[in-house]
Amino acid sequence: MAEILEFKPNPFNGAVVDSSELPNDPNVFEARLAASMEQWSADGYLTIWLNIPKAKSALIPKAIDRGFDFHHTGDDYILLTHRIVEGSQIPPFATHYIGIGGVVLTPEKELLLVREKYGVGG
């Protein structure tokens, strides 16, 4: 069996593939992707996030053949996603950012600070 692709889990039980470690050869990629998908399914991951750099665009058809969908693209990459578990949530790509702010002071002049539980990431 081929070795699995390098990845990191995200906070939502998804596998985020390390794009810097993708093989160049589409056939090697296909074998490693198949092994990875089997392993991640057995490990209980819900989704896969696959960022393919423009320089490795020959890998895209292999991922599509394995059930990946287009999520979004930038000037030099394409992000593909796959639901390992049907119905798993994959948010749509953000087209806007909305922020809100507020200040809370106690009678003792203490400032309430709030931190996001989850940062921005794949």
PDB file of C-alpha atoms in Angstrom, residues 32-42:
ATOM      1  CA  ARG A  32      -1.166   8.051  -2.319  1.00  0.00           C
ATOM      2  CA  LEU A  33      -4.519   9.859  -2.432  1.00  0.00           C
ATOM      3  CA  ALA A  34      -6.390   6.534  -2.541  1.00  0.00           C
ATOM      4  CA  ALA A  35      -4.403   5.227   0.449  1.00  0.00           C
ATOM      5  CA  SER A  36      -4.948   8.506   2.302  1.00  0.00           C
ATOM      6  CA  MET A  37      -8.698   8.540   1.715  1.00  0.00           C
ATOM      7  CA  GLU A  38      -8.973   4.976   2.984  1.00  0.00           C
ATOM      8  CA  GLN A  39      -6.922   5.790   6.098  1.00  0.00           C
ATOM      9  CA  TRP A  40      -8.733   9.064   6.861  1.00  0.00           C
ATOM     10  CA  SER A  41     -12.096   7.355   6.499  1.00  0.00           C
ATOM     11  CA  ALA A  42     -11.002   4.632   8.939  1.00  0.00           C
TER      12      ALA A  42
END
